[in-house]
CSV table of C-alpha atoms in Angstrom, one decimal:
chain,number,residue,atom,x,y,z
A,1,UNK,CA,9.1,12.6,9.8
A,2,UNK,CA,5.7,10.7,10.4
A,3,UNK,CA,6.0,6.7,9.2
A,4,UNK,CA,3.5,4.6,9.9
A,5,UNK,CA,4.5,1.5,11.8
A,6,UNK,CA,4.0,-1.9,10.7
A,7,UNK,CA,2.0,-3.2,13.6
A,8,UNK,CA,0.0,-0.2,13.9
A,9,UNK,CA,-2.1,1.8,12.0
A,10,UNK,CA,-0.7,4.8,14.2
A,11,UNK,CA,1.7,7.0,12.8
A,12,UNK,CA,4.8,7.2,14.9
A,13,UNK,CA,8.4,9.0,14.8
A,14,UNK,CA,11.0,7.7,12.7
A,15,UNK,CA,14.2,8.4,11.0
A,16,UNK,CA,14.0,10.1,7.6
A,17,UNK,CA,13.7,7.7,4.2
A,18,UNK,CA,15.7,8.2,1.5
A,19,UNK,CA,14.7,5.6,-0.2
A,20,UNK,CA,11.0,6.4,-1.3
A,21,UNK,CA,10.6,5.8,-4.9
A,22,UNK,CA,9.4,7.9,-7.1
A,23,UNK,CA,6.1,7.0,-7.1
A,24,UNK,CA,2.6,7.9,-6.8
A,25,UNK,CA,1.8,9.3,-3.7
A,26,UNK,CA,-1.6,10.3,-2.2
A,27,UNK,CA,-1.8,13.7,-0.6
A,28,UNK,CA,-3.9,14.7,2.3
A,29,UNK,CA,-4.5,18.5,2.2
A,30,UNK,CA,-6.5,20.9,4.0
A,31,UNK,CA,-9.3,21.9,1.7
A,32,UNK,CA,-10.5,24.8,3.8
A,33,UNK,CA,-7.1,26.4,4.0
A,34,UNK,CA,-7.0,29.1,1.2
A,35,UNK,CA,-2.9,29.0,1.1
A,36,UNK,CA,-3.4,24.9,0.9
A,37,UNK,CA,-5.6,25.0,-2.1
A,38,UNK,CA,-3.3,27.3,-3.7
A,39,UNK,CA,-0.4,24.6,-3.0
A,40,UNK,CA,-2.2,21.7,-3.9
A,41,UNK,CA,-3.6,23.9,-6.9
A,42,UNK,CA,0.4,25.1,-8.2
A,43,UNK,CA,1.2,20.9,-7.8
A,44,UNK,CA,-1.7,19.8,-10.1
A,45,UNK,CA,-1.1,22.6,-12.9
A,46,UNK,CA,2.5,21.4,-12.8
A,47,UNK,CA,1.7,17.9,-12.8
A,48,UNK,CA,2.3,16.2,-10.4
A,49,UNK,CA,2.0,12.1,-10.1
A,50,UNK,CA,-0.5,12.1,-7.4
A,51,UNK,CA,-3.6,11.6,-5.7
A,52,UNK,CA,-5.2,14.9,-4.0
A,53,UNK,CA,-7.5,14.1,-0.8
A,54,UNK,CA,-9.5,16.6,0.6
A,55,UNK,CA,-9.3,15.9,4.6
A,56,UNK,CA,-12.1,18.4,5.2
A,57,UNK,CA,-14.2,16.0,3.1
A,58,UNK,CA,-16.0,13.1,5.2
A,59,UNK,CA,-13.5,9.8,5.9
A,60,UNK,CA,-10.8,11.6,3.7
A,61,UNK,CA,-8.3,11.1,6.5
A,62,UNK,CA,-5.4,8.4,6.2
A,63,UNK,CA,-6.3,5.7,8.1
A,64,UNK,CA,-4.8,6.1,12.2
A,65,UNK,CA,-4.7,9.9,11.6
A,66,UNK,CA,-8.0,11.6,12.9
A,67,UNK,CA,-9.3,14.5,10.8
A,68,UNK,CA,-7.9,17.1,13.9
A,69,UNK,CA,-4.5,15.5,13.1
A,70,UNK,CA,-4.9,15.4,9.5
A,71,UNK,CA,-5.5,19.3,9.4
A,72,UNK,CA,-2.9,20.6,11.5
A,73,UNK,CA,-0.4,18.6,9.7
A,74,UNK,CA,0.3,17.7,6.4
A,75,UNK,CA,0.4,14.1,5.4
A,76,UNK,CA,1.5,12.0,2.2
A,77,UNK,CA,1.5,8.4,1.8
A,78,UNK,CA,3.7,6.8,-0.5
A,79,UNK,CA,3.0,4.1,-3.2
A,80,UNK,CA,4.4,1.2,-0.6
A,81,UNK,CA,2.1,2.6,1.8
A,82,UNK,CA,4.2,4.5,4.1
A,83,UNK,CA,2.7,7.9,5.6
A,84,UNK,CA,5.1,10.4,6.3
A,85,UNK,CA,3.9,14.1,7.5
A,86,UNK,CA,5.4,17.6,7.8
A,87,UNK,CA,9.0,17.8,5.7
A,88,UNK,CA,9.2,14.7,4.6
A,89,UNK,CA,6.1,14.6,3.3
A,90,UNK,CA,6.4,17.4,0.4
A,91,UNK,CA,9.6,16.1,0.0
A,92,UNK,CA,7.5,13.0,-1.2
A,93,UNK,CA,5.4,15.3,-3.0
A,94,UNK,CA,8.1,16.7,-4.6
A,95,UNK,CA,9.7,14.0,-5.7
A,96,UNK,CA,6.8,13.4,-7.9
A,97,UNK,CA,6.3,16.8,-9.2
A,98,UNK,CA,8.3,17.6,-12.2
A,99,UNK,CA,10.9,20.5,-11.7
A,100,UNK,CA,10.7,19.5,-7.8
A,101,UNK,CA,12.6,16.1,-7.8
A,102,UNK,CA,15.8,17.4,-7.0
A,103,UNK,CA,14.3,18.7,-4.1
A,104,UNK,CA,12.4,16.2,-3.1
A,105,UNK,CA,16.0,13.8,-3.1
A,106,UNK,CA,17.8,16.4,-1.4
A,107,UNK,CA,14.7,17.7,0.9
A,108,UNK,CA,14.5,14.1,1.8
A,109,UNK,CA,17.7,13.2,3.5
A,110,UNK,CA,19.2,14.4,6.5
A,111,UNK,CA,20.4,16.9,7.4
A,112,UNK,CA,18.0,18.6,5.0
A,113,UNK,CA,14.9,16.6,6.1
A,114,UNK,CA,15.5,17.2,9.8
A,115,UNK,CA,16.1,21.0,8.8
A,116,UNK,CA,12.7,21.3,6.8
A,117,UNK,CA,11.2,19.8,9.5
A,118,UNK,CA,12.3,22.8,11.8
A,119,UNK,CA,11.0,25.5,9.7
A,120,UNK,CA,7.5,23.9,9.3
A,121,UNK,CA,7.3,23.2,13.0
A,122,UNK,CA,8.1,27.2,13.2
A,123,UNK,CA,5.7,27.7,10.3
A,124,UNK,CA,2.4,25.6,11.5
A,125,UNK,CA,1.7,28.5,14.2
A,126,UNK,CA,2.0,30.9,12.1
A,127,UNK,CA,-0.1,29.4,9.5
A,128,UNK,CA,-3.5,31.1,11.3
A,129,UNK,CA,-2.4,34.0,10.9
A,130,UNK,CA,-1.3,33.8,7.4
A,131,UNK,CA,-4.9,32.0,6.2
A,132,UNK,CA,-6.1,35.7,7.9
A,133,UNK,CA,-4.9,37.6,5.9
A,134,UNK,CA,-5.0,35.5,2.5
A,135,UNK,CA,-8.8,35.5,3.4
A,136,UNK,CA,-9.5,39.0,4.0
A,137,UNK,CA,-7.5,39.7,0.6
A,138,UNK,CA,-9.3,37.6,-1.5
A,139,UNK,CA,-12.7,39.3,0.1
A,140,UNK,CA,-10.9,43.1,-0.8
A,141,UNK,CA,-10.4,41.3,-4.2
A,142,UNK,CA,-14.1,40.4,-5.0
């Protein structure tokens, strides 16, 4: 899990959170990915308590997370300010999402934080690959 640390605005390694409130979070998505709008789309239709940023727009990026950084990861910062990426980031996500809260509380302590972390560290090179083929599909489709 990403936090950012207190006496930098550089997002740095830490032990998972279990503690995050259920709060409004701001999410940091990439708006280019077809398979991210389609996320970010499912979490707005099921109404989620958060803010949707855009990283592919200008500045969108959380502050100490360049726009590079931003895309190949994803990022969530919490209402106390904390960013987290990867894992324990859509398990803040999902503990503001109706029907995903359980998972989010679960998804969000270890061993289960550590383990999601795994699979989207296995997932992110794939990812590519996947946009590929989501692209060309959607061009068959038109």
């Amino acid at each position: 899990m990403i936090v950012m640390d207190q006496k930098s605005s550089k997002p740095s390694e830490s032990q998972p959170d279990d503690a995050v409130a259920a709060a409004p979070v701001e999410v940091f998505y990439d708006g280019g990915c077809p398979l991210c709008r389609a996320e970010i789309g499912y979490y707005r239709k099921s109404g989620a308590n958060a803010q949707f940023t855009d990283v592919t727009q200008d500045g969108a990026t959380p502050s100490g997370v360049t726009c590079e950084q931003a895309l190949k990861r994803f990022h969530v910062r919490d209402a106390q300010g904390r960013l987290r990426s990867g894992a324990a980031a859509f398990a803040a996500l999902w503990r503001v999402t109706p029907g995903w809260r359980w998972l989010g509380h679960v998804g969000g302590t270890p061993p289960f934080v550590w383990i999601g972390e795994g699979a989207y560290r296995f997932f992110l090179p794939v990812r590519p690959y996947i946009q590929k083929l989501v692209r060309h599909g959607n061009r068959r489709d038109s």
